[in-house]
Structures are given as C-alpha cells and as structure tokens.
CSV table of C-alpha atoms in Angstrom, one decimal:
chain,number,residue,atom,x,y,z
R,1,MET,CA,4.2,14.6,-16.5
R,2,LYS,CA,5.6,12.9,-13.5
R,3,THR,CA,3.0,11.4,-11.2
R,4,VAL,CA,3.2,9.9,-8.1
R,5,VAL,CA,0.8,7.3,-7.0
R,6,PHE,CA,-0.2,6.2,-3.3
R,7,ALA,CA,-1.5,2.7,-3.6
R,8,GLY,CA,-1.5,-0.6,-1.8
R,9,GLY,CA,-0.6,-4.0,-2.8
R,10,THR,CA,-4.3,-5.5,-4.0
R,11,GLY,CA,-6.0,-2.3,-4.9
R,12,THR,CA,-3.1,-1.6,-7.8
R,13,LYS,CA,-4.1,-4.3,-9.8
R,14,SER,CA,-6.9,-3.1,-11.5
R,15,ILE,CA,-5.6,0.1,-12.0
R,16,ALA,CA,-1.7,0.4,-12.4
R,17,HIS,CA,-1.6,0.1,-16.1
R,18,GLN,CA,-4.5,2.4,-16.8
R,19,LEU,CA,-2.9,5.0,-14.6
R,20,LEU,CA,0.1,4.5,-16.8
R,21,ARG,CA,-1.8,4.9,-19.9
R,22,ALA,CA,-2.9,8.5,-18.8
R,23,GLY,CA,0.6,9.4,-19.9
R,24,GLY,CA,4.0,10.5,-18.2
R,25,GLN,CA,6.4,9.1,-16.0
R,26,ALA,CA,5.0,7.1,-12.7
R,27,ALA,CA,6.2,6.1,-9.3
R,28,PHE,CA,4.0,3.6,-7.4
R,29,VAL,CA,4.4,4.3,-3.2
R,30,VAL,CA,3.4,2.1,-1.0
R,31,ASN,CA,3.9,1.3,2.8
R,32,ALA,CA,4.9,-2.1,4.2
R,33,PHE,CA,3.2,-2.5,7.3
R,34,ASP,CA,1.5,-5.6,6.5
R,35,ASP,CA,1.7,-8.4,9.0
R,36,GLY,CA,-0.7,-11.2,8.3
R,37,ARG,CA,-0.1,-14.9,7.2
R,38,SER,CA,3.4,-15.5,5.8
R,39,THR,CA,4.4,-11.7,6.0
R,40,GLY,CA,3.8,-11.5,9.4
R,41,ALA,CA,6.2,-14.4,9.8
R,42,VAL,CA,8.7,-12.6,7.7
R,43,ARG,CA,8.5,-9.5,10.1
R,44,ARG,CA,8.7,-11.4,13.7
R,45,ALA,CA,11.9,-13.8,12.0
R,46,LEU,CA,13.8,-11.2,10.3
R,47,GLY,CA,12.7,-7.7,12.3
R,48,THR,CA,11.8,-6.1,9.0
R,49,LEU,CA,9.2,-4.5,7.4
R,50,GLY,CA,6.5,-6.7,5.6
R,51,PRO,CA,7.5,-7.4,2.0
R,52,SER,CA,4.3,-8.3,0.5
R,53,ASP,CA,2.7,-5.3,-0.6
R,54,MET,CA,5.7,-4.0,-2.1
R,55,GLY,CA,6.0,-7.6,-4.0
R,56,LYS,CA,2.3,-7.5,-5.0
R,57,VAL,CA,2.8,-4.4,-7.0
R,58,VAL,CA,5.9,-5.2,-8.7
R,59,ALA,CA,4.1,-8.4,-9.9
R,60,THR,CA,1.2,-6.1,-11.3
R,61,LEU,CA,3.5,-4.1,-12.9
R,62,ALA,CA,5.3,-7.1,-14.2
R,63,THR,CA,2.5,-8.5,-16.2
R,64,GLY,CA,3.3,-5.9,-19.1
R,65,THR,CA,6.7,-6.9,-19.3
R,66,LEU,CA,7.2,-10.6,-18.1
R,67,PRO,CA,3.7,-11.9,-17.3
R,68,GLY,CA,5.2,-15.6,-16.2
R,69,VAL,CA,7.1,-13.7,-13.6
R,70,ALA,CA,4.4,-11.8,-12.4
R,71,ARG,CA,2.5,-15.4,-12.2
R,72,TRP,CA,5.1,-17.1,-10.2
R,73,LEU,CA,5.5,-14.2,-7.5
R,74,SER,CA,2.0,-15.1,-6.6
R,75,LEU,CA,2.9,-18.9,-5.8
R,76,ARG,CA,3.0,-19.9,-2.4
R,77,VAL,CA,5.8,-22.8,-1.3
R,78,PRO,CA,4.4,-26.3,-0.9
R,79,ASP,CA,4.5,-27.8,2.2
R,80,GLU,CA,6.8,-30.7,0.9
R,81,VAL,CA,9.5,-28.3,-0.3
R,82,SER,CA,12.9,-28.1,2.1
R,83,ARG,CA,15.1,-25.4,2.7
R,84,SER,CA,17.8,-27.2,0.3
R,85,ALA,CA,15.0,-27.9,-2.4
R,86,LEU,CA,13.8,-24.3,-2.3
R,87,ALA,CA,15.6,-22.5,-5.2
R,88,GLN,CA,15.2,-25.8,-7.5
R,89,TRP,CA,11.5,-25.4,-7.0
R,90,ALA,CA,11.7,-22.1,-7.6
R,91,LEU,CA,13.4,-22.2,-10.5
R,92,SER,CA,11.4,-25.1,-12.3
R,93,SER,CA,8.0,-23.4,-11.3
R,94,LEU,CA,9.2,-20.4,-13.2
R,95,GLY,CA,9.9,-22.4,-16.2
R,96,SER,CA,12.2,-21.9,-18.9
R,97,GLY,CA,10.0,-19.7,-21.2
R,98,ALA,CA,8.7,-17.4,-18.3
R,99,ALA,CA,12.1,-15.2,-18.6
R,100,PRO,CA,15.4,-14.7,-20.1
R,101,SER,CA,18.1,-16.9,-18.4
R,102,LEU,CA,19.9,-14.1,-17.1
R,103,VAL,CA,16.3,-12.7,-15.3
R,104,GLY,CA,15.9,-16.4,-14.1
R,105,LYS,CA,19.4,-17.0,-12.8
R,106,GLN,CA,19.0,-13.5,-10.8
R,107,LEU,CA,16.0,-14.5,-9.3
R,108,ALA,CA,17.4,-17.9,-8.2
R,109,GLU,CA,20.1,-16.0,-6.4
R,110,TYR,CA,17.7,-14.0,-4.6
R,111,VAL,CA,15.6,-17.5,-3.8
R,112,ASP,CA,19.2,-18.9,-2.6
R,113,ALA,CA,19.6,-15.6,-0.5
R,114,PHE,CA,16.6,-16.1,1.4
R,115,ALA,CA,17.2,-20.0,1.8
R,116,GLY,CA,20.8,-18.8,3.4
R,117,LEU,CA,19.0,-16.6,6.1
R,118,GLY,CA,19.6,-17.5,9.5
R,119,PRO,CA,16.0,-17.9,10.8
R,120,VAL,CA,15.0,-20.1,7.6
R,121,ALA,CA,18.1,-22.1,8.2
R,122,ASP,CA,17.6,-23.0,11.6
R,123,GLY,CA,13.8,-23.7,10.6
R,124,SER,CA,12.3,-20.7,13.1
R,125,LEU,CA,10.9,-19.3,9.9
R,126,PRO,CA,8.8,-22.0,8.2
R,127,LEU,CA,8.7,-22.0,4.5
R,128,SER,CA,5.1,-23.5,4.1
R,129,ASP,CA,2.8,-21.7,2.2
R,130,MET,CA,5.3,-18.8,2.2
R,131,ALA,CA,4.2,-16.5,-0.7
R,132,LEU,CA,7.0,-16.4,-3.0
R,133,ARG,CA,7.1,-12.4,-3.8
R,134,ASN,CA,8.1,-12.6,0.1
R,135,VAL,CA,11.1,-14.4,-0.9
R,136,VAL,CA,12.1,-12.8,-3.6
R,137,MET,CA,11.6,-9.3,-1.6
R,138,ALA,CA,13.2,-10.4,1.3
R,139,GLY,CA,16.1,-12.3,-0.6
R,140,ALA,CA,16.7,-9.4,-3.1
R,141,ARG,CA,17.3,-7.4,0.3
R,142,ALA,CA,19.7,-9.8,1.7
R,143,TYR,CA,21.6,-10.4,-1.5
R,144,HIS,CA,22.2,-7.0,-2.2
R,145,GLY,CA,23.0,-6.0,1.8
R,146,GLU,CA,20.9,-3.0,1.9
R,147,GLY,CA,17.3,-1.8,2.3
R,148,PHE,CA,14.1,-3.1,0.7
R,149,GLN,CA,14.4,0.4,-1.4
R,150,ARG,CA,17.8,-1.3,-3.0
R,151,ALA,CA,15.8,-4.4,-3.5
R,152,LEU,CA,12.7,-2.6,-5.7
R,153,ASP,CA,15.4,-0.6,-7.5
R,154,GLU,CA,17.3,-3.9,-8.8
R,155,LEU,CA,13.7,-5.6,-9.5
R,156,TYR,CA,12.8,-2.2,-11.7
R,157,GLU,CA,15.8,-3.1,-13.5
R,158,LEU,CA,16.1,-6.9,-13.9
R,159,LEU,CA,12.0,-6.8,-14.8
R,160,GLY,CA,11.8,-3.8,-17.4
R,161,LEU,CA,8.8,-2.7,-15.0
R,162,PRO,CA,7.2,0.4,-16.7
R,163,ALA,CA,7.4,2.2,-13.4
R,164,ARG,CA,9.1,2.5,-9.8
R,165,VAL,CA,8.0,0.9,-6.9
R,166,ILE,CA,8.9,2.9,-3.7
R,167,THR,CA,8.8,2.1,-0.3
R,168,VAL,CA,7.7,5.1,1.9
R,169,THR,CA,9.7,4.0,4.6
R,170,GLU,CA,12.5,1.4,6.0
R,171,GLU,CA,11.6,1.8,9.5
R,172,PRO,CA,10.4,-1.5,10.7
R,173,LEU,CA,7.6,0.2,13.0
R,174,HIS,CA,4.3,-1.8,13.4
R,175,LEU,CA,0.8,0.1,12.7
R,176,THR,CA,-1.4,0.4,15.5
R,177,SER,CA,-5.5,1.8,15.1
R,178,ILE,CA,-7.1,3.4,17.2
R,179,LEU,CA,-10.8,2.7,16.7
R,180,THR,CA,-13.6,5.8,17.5
R,181,ASP,CA,-14.7,3.7,20.7
R,182,GLY,CA,-11.2,3.3,22.4
R,183,ARG,CA,-10.2,-0.2,21.2
R,184,LEU,CA,-7.1,-0.7,19.9
R,185,LEU,CA,-6.0,-2.8,16.7
R,186,PHE,CA,-2.2,-3.7,17.3
R,187,HIS,CA,-1.9,-5.6,14.1
R,188,GLU,CA,-2.7,-4.3,10.6
R,189,TRP,CA,-4.1,-7.4,9.3
R,190,GLN,CA,-6.6,-6.7,11.9
R,191,VAL,CA,-7.9,-3.1,10.2
R,192,CYS,CA,-8.6,-5.4,6.8
R,193,GLU,CA,-10.3,-8.4,8.9
R,194,ARG,CA,-12.0,-6.9,11.9
R,195,ALA,CA,-15.8,-8.1,12.2
R,196,ASP,CA,-17.6,-5.5,13.5
R,197,ARG,CA,-16.2,-2.7,11.0
R,198,ALA,CA,-16.3,-0.3,14.0
R,199,PRO,CA,-14.5,2.9,12.4
R,200,VAL,CA,-10.9,4.0,12.6
R,201,ASP,CA,-10.3,7.8,14.2
R,202,ARG,CA,-6.5,7.7,13.6
R,203,VAL,CA,-3.4,5.5,13.2
R,204,CYS,CA,0.0,5.2,15.3
R,205,PHE,CA,3.2,3.5,14.8
R,206,LEU,CA,5.2,1.8,17.5
R,207,THR,CA,8.5,-0.5,17.9
R,208,ALA,CA,8.1,-4.0,18.1
R,209,GLU,CA,9.2,-3.8,21.9
R,210,ASP,CA,6.5,-1.3,22.5
R,211,ARG,CA,4.1,-2.6,21.0
R,212,ALA,CA,4.7,-6.0,22.6
R,213,GLU,CA,4.8,-4.5,26.0
R,214,LEU,CA,1.5,-2.4,25.5
R,215,MET,CA,-0.6,-5.2,24.1
R,216,ASP,CA,0.3,-7.2,27.5
R,217,ALA,CA,-0.2,-4.2,29.4
R,218,GLY,CA,-4.3,-3.8,29.0
R,219,GLY,CA,-5.9,-1.6,31.1
R,220,PRO,CA,-7.1,2.1,31.4
R,221,GLY,CA,-5.2,4.8,29.7
R,222,LEU,CA,-3.4,2.5,27.2
R,223,VAL,CA,-4.8,4.8,24.3
R,224,GLY,CA,-2.7,7.7,25.6
R,225,GLU,CA,0.4,5.3,26.1
R,226,VAL,CA,0.2,4.4,22.5
R,227,GLU,CA,0.1,7.6,21.1
R,228,ALA,CA,2.6,9.2,23.7
R,229,ARG,CA,4.8,6.3,22.2
R,230,SER,CA,3.7,6.7,18.7
R,231,ARG,CA,6.3,8.3,16.1
R,232,ARG,CA,6.6,9.4,12.7
R,233,PRO,CA,8.4,7.2,10.5
R,234,ARG,CA,11.1,8.7,8.5
R,235,THR,CA,10.2,8.8,4.8
R,236,THR,CA,12.8,7.6,2.6
R,237,PRO,CA,15.0,9.5,0.3
R,238,ALA,CA,13.4,7.7,-2.5
R,239,ALA,CA,9.9,9.0,-1.6
R,240,GLU,CA,10.9,12.3,-0.9
R,241,LYS,CA,13.0,12.8,-4.1
R,242,ALA,CA,9.3,11.2,-6.0
R,243,ILE,CA,7.1,13.4,-4.5
R,244,ALA,CA,9.5,16.9,-4.5
R,245,ALA,CA,9.6,16.1,-8.6
R,246,ALA,CA,5.9,15.2,-9.1
R,247,ASP,CA,3.3,17.2,-11.2
R,248,ALA,CA,0.6,15.1,-9.9
R,249,VAL,CA,-0.1,12.9,-6.8
R,250,VAL,CA,-2.9,10.4,-7.2
R,251,TRP,CA,-4.7,8.6,-4.6
R,252,ALA,CA,-5.6,5.0,-5.9
R,253,PRO,CA,-8.6,3.0,-4.7
R,254,GLY,CA,-7.2,0.6,-1.3
R,255,THR,CA,-8.0,-0.3,2.1
R,256,LEU,CA,-8.3,3.4,3.3
R,257,PHE,CA,-6.8,3.0,7.3
R,258,SER,CA,-4.0,0.3,6.1
R,259,SER,CA,-3.0,1.4,2.9
R,260,LEU,CA,-3.7,5.0,2.2
R,261,VAL,CA,-3.9,6.6,5.9
R,262,PRO,CA,-0.3,5.4,7.1
R,263,THR,CA,1.5,6.5,3.9
R,264,ALA,CA,-0.5,9.9,4.2
R,265,ALA,CA,0.7,10.3,7.6
R,266,ILE,CA,4.6,9.4,7.0
R,267,ALA,CA,4.5,11.7,3.7
R,268,GLY,CA,2.8,14.3,4.9
R,269,PRO,CA,5.3,16.9,5.4
R,270,MET,CA,6.2,16.3,1.9
R,271,LEU,CA,3.2,16.7,0.6
R,272,ARG,CA,2.2,19.8,2.1
R,273,THR,CA,5.2,21.5,0.6
R,274,ALA,CA,5.4,19.9,-2.5
R,275,GLY,CA,4.2,21.6,-5.9
R,276,ALA,CA,2.1,19.1,-7.6
R,277,ARG,CA,-0.6,21.0,-9.5
R,278,ARG,CA,-3.1,17.9,-9.5
R,279,ARG,CA,-4.1,15.7,-6.3
R,280,VAL,CA,-6.5,13.3,-7.4
R,281,MET,CA,-8.4,10.4,-5.4
R,282,ILE,CA,-9.7,7.8,-7.4
R,283,ALA,CA,-12.5,6.4,-4.9
R,284,ASN,CA,-13.5,2.8,-4.2
R,285,LEU,CA,-16.3,1.3,-5.9
R,286,ARG,CA,-17.1,-0.6,-2.7
R,287,GLN,CA,-15.7,0.1,0.8
R,288,GLU,CA,-15.2,-2.9,2.6
R,289,GLN,CA,-13.7,-1.9,6.2
R,290,GLU,CA,-15.3,1.6,6.7
R,291,ALA,CA,-18.8,3.0,6.6
R,292,ILE,CA,-17.1,6.5,5.1
R,293,THR,CA,-18.4,8.5,2.0
R,294,VAL,CA,-15.8,9.8,-0.3
R,295,ALA,CA,-16.0,13.0,1.7
R,296,GLY,CA,-15.0,11.2,4.6
R,297,SER,CA,-12.1,9.3,2.9
R,298,ALA,CA,-10.5,12.7,1.9
R,299,LEU,CA,-10.8,13.8,5.3
R,300,ALA,CA,-9.0,11.1,6.6
R,301,LEU,CA,-6.2,11.7,4.3
R,302,ALA,CA,-6.0,15.3,4.9
R,303,ARG,CA,-6.2,14.9,9.1
R,304,ALA,CA,-3.3,12.1,8.7
R,305,GLN,CA,-1.3,14.8,6.7
R,306,ARG,CA,-1.4,17.5,9.2
R,307,PRO,CA,1.1,17.9,12.5
R,308,ASP,CA,-0.5,16.9,15.8
R,309,THR,CA,0.2,20.5,16.9
R,310,GLU,CA,-1.7,22.2,14.2
R,311,PRO,CA,-5.2,23.6,15.4
R,312,GLY,CA,-8.6,23.4,13.7
R,313,GLU,CA,-10.0,21.0,11.7
R,314,PRO,CA,-8.8,20.3,8.0
R,315,SER,CA,-11.3,20.4,5.0
R,316,PRO,CA,-11.8,17.2,3.1
R,317,TYR,CA,-10.7,19.2,0.1
R,318,ASP,CA,-7.0,20.1,1.9
R,319,ALA,CA,-5.9,16.6,0.8
R,320,VAL,CA,-7.4,16.6,-3.0
R,321,ASP,CA,-8.5,18.8,-5.8
R,322,ALA,CA,-10.1,16.3,-7.7
R,323,VAL,CA,-12.0,13.0,-7.0
R,324,LEU,CA,-13.2,10.1,-9.8
R,325,CYS,CA,-16.3,8.4,-8.9
R,326,ASP,CA,-18.6,5.9,-10.7
R,327,VAL,CA,-21.6,7.3,-12.1
R,328,ARG,CA,-23.8,5.4,-9.6
R,329,GLN,CA,-22.0,6.9,-6.5
R,330,GLN,CA,-23.3,9.8,-7.2
R,331,GLY,CA,-26.5,9.4,-5.0
R,332,ALA,CA,-27.2,7.1,-2.3
R,333,GLY,CA,-30.1,5.2,-4.0
R,334,GLY,CA,-29.7,1.6,-4.1
R,335,TYR,CA,-26.0,1.1,-2.3
R,336,ALA,CA,-25.9,-0.7,1.1
R,337,TRP,CA,-24.6,0.3,4.1
R,338,GLY,CA,-20.8,0.5,4.1
R,339,ASP,CA,-20.6,1.4,0.1
R,340,VAL,CA,-18.5,4.7,-0.5
R,341,ILE,CA,-20.5,7.4,-1.8
R,342,PRO,CA,-20.0,11.1,-2.1
R,343,ALA,CA,-21.5,13.5,0.3
R,344,GLY,CA,-25.2,14.5,-0.7
R,345,GLN,CA,-24.0,18.0,-1.8
R,346,VAL,CA,-20.3,19.4,-2.5
R,347,PRO,CA,-20.1,22.9,-0.7
R,348,ASP,CA,-19.9,25.7,-2.9
R,349,ASP,CA,-16.7,26.8,-2.0
R,350,ALA,CA,-15.1,23.4,-1.9
R,351,ARG,CA,-11.8,23.3,-3.8
R,352,CYS,CA,-12.6,20.1,-5.4
R,353,ARG,CA,-14.0,18.8,-8.4
R,354,PHE,CA,-16.1,15.6,-8.4
R,355,ARG,CA,-16.2,13.8,-11.6
R,356,PHE,CA,-18.7,11.1,-12.1
R,357,ALA,CA,-18.3,9.0,-15.3
R,358,PRO,CA,-18.8,4.8,-15.5
R,359,LEU,CA,-16.0,3.5,-14.1
R,360,GLU,CA,-17.3,0.1,-12.7
R,361,ALA,CA,-16.5,-2.8,-15.3
R,362,ARG,CA,-18.3,-5.4,-12.7
R,363,PRO,CA,-19.1,-5.1,-8.8
R,364,GLY,CA,-15.8,-3.6,-7.3
R,365,ILE,CA,-13.6,-3.8,-10.3
R,366,HIS,CA,-12.9,-0.6,-12.1
R,367,ASP,CA,-13.3,-0.5,-15.9
R,368,GLY,CA,-9.6,0.3,-17.4
R,369,ASP,CA,-10.4,2.0,-20.6
R,370,ALA,CA,-12.9,4.4,-19.1
R,371,LEU,CA,-10.4,5.2,-16.2
R,372,ALA,CA,-7.6,5.5,-18.3
R,373,ARG,CA,-9.7,8.4,-20.5
R,374,GLU,CA,-10.8,10.0,-17.5
R,375,MET,CA,-7.7,10.1,-15.5
R,376,ALA,CA,-5.8,11.7,-18.5
R,377,ASP,CA,-8.3,14.2,-18.7
R,378,VAL,CA,-8.3,15.0,-15.2
R,379,LEU,CA,-4.6,15.3,-15.1
R,380,ALA,CA,-4.4,17.2,-18.3
R,381,GLY,CA,-6.8,19.6,-17.3
C-alpha cells in the first residue's frame, strides 16, 4: 500500500514511525510557510520558503537510520561560532561515530554551501541561534542548485530514510490567515502563538511584496484586498505524483491552520481527483490553537480543498472517511475548553467512521503501539 501523509514538523514526531509500521510505502508531504525565529530570517534573507518543517520531518525519519544525525539536526548555532568556523563546528558537533564518513563529509559540504551564500557571507543573515536543520536544508538547496525538493531527495538517499519527504509547493509565498472577526495574521508563526485564540476562518497566500504593502496599508477593506491578491500556489510534481499513486491519504496530527489547512488548499485539486481508497484523519489529542471539534477540523480540510467558485457548503466527511480518536474523546466530560472532541452525534448518513481507541500514552502524546495497530486495521479495512 502506498500512503501519503500530510503533516507538520513537530506533530509528526510522535507518530511517523508508527505510521510506517502500518505497512507499505509512505511519503510525508509538508508545507514550508514557517516564518518564525531563524526560519523567518532565512526566508527574508534568501527569498525562499522556510526549511524548518521539512528539516524536522527529515530528522524524525532519521531517528530510525542515523539517530546521531537526527539529534545533530536539532542543534542551534552558538553565539560564538563565526561564518568561517561554521563547518568545523558542525562537523565536530556531529562526532565521528554519528554517521559514516561519507555521510558526514556530504553534510559538511552542505554547511559550507550555506556559509558561502551572500547574505551569510556579508552578515545580513546572522548565524546566532540558527537551527542547524535550516543550515543543512538551505545549504543542500544551494549545493545542488535546485529547489528544496532536490535537497530532500538527496537527503533521503544520503541518510537512508524510510520514507520520502515532499514539499507541497516550491513557491515562496507567505501564509496569511483571516480570523472570523475580520482581523488578519500576516505571519505563519502568529497562527501558532496568538494569545486570544480567535478562530481562523480561512487562509490566503501572498507574495512577499504584496504582504509588505498590505501590512503597511491597514484600514477598511483590507480583507477583500488580501483575498483579491491571494493565489493558490502550484503543487510540486513530486507531490502530484505521490498523491496520484496513493492508495491511502492520512492527515497526521498538527496545527490545523498552519500545517494542515494550507496544504489541503494547495493539494486540493489533486486530492479531489485522486483515487485513494482510504482517507484517514488522526485527531489531535489536544487542540492548542483552535476551539474546534474533530468534525470541525475535518470540515476545515474539506473547505480548503474546494474551488472558491463551487457553490454550497461541504460536509466534514467530504475530506475524510475515517477518523482515529482517543477513547476519552468520545464525550465532552472532563475536557477543558479548546480540547478536540468529536461532535456529540455522528449523522446516520455520514460517510465516515469514527474509531475510538486508547491512543493517548500521556497528555498530548500518542501511544505508538496502539496507533500502529489501529492504523494498520483502518488502512487494511
């Protein structure tokens, strides 16, 4: 069985290997709109997408092949490391036993390629606290002279990863979210860190120039202008090929309106015509950003996949036909505001199965063995 897993960077960590244990081949499709911390600095300086979430999934998958490299990718560059000393610091931090010498040599060349980039060389892209996964991803992109997908494919081979990592688009657009109260979030990181947790209604994609202009503009009518300038990014050939060949589509746990809905919006045309016979959503154990039910999450994915011109309201079950939930999510009792719980009653005509099982090992963390068993059963059913 060929499975496409739509995922974010952090949410994949606790479930990636469990999904692989369910059998068959898998490809992890992520978006790269992250623009916080050092990832935002990379985006501003290089004019690219943000490499962080792609690097996080690479590191997660590498824990099964080269755990030392996986840990190394999570490091951050210390304040005292200069551009000229970056490769030496990176290589010494990796250590001699963490990877075969040829792997270490190639990773060092990626770091060197990053150090040679103009904004790094002239100091406009500071190294202090830079995530090493960003260094490696941006360096691999520069080294091979192509987009991030080429870098991901090379790392797949180099690190012997058990699954491919695919970027859903290569277009360096910026995620902009429209809240239900009409406010705008012009940065991806604001979706994850907003204090009031006002619900997100829909997402848009802007060029860097349009975003900068609209951020400065303010005033009434801004939402309409954002929507007018938004455009759906092109799906990468790698993502299109993986979706077309997939027997199953899995929506992994993740931040709904930064990790999953943007990807659904980009891949929507492919998903609506693909022939996957299983479409499974693994419900978040805790919903940290949105006060939304599991059915509401599925509805957000369904809305994102529809063309703007299509009339009517979709059903939550247009996007998924099976949902895996923890058994304690079956009812609302004992859950705090904002936790994900399924709707009180599933409509009789719903084209979807809610499957409840003891999936939570500890607060917010899936039980890997239980998830692997349930996933294998659902995908085979």
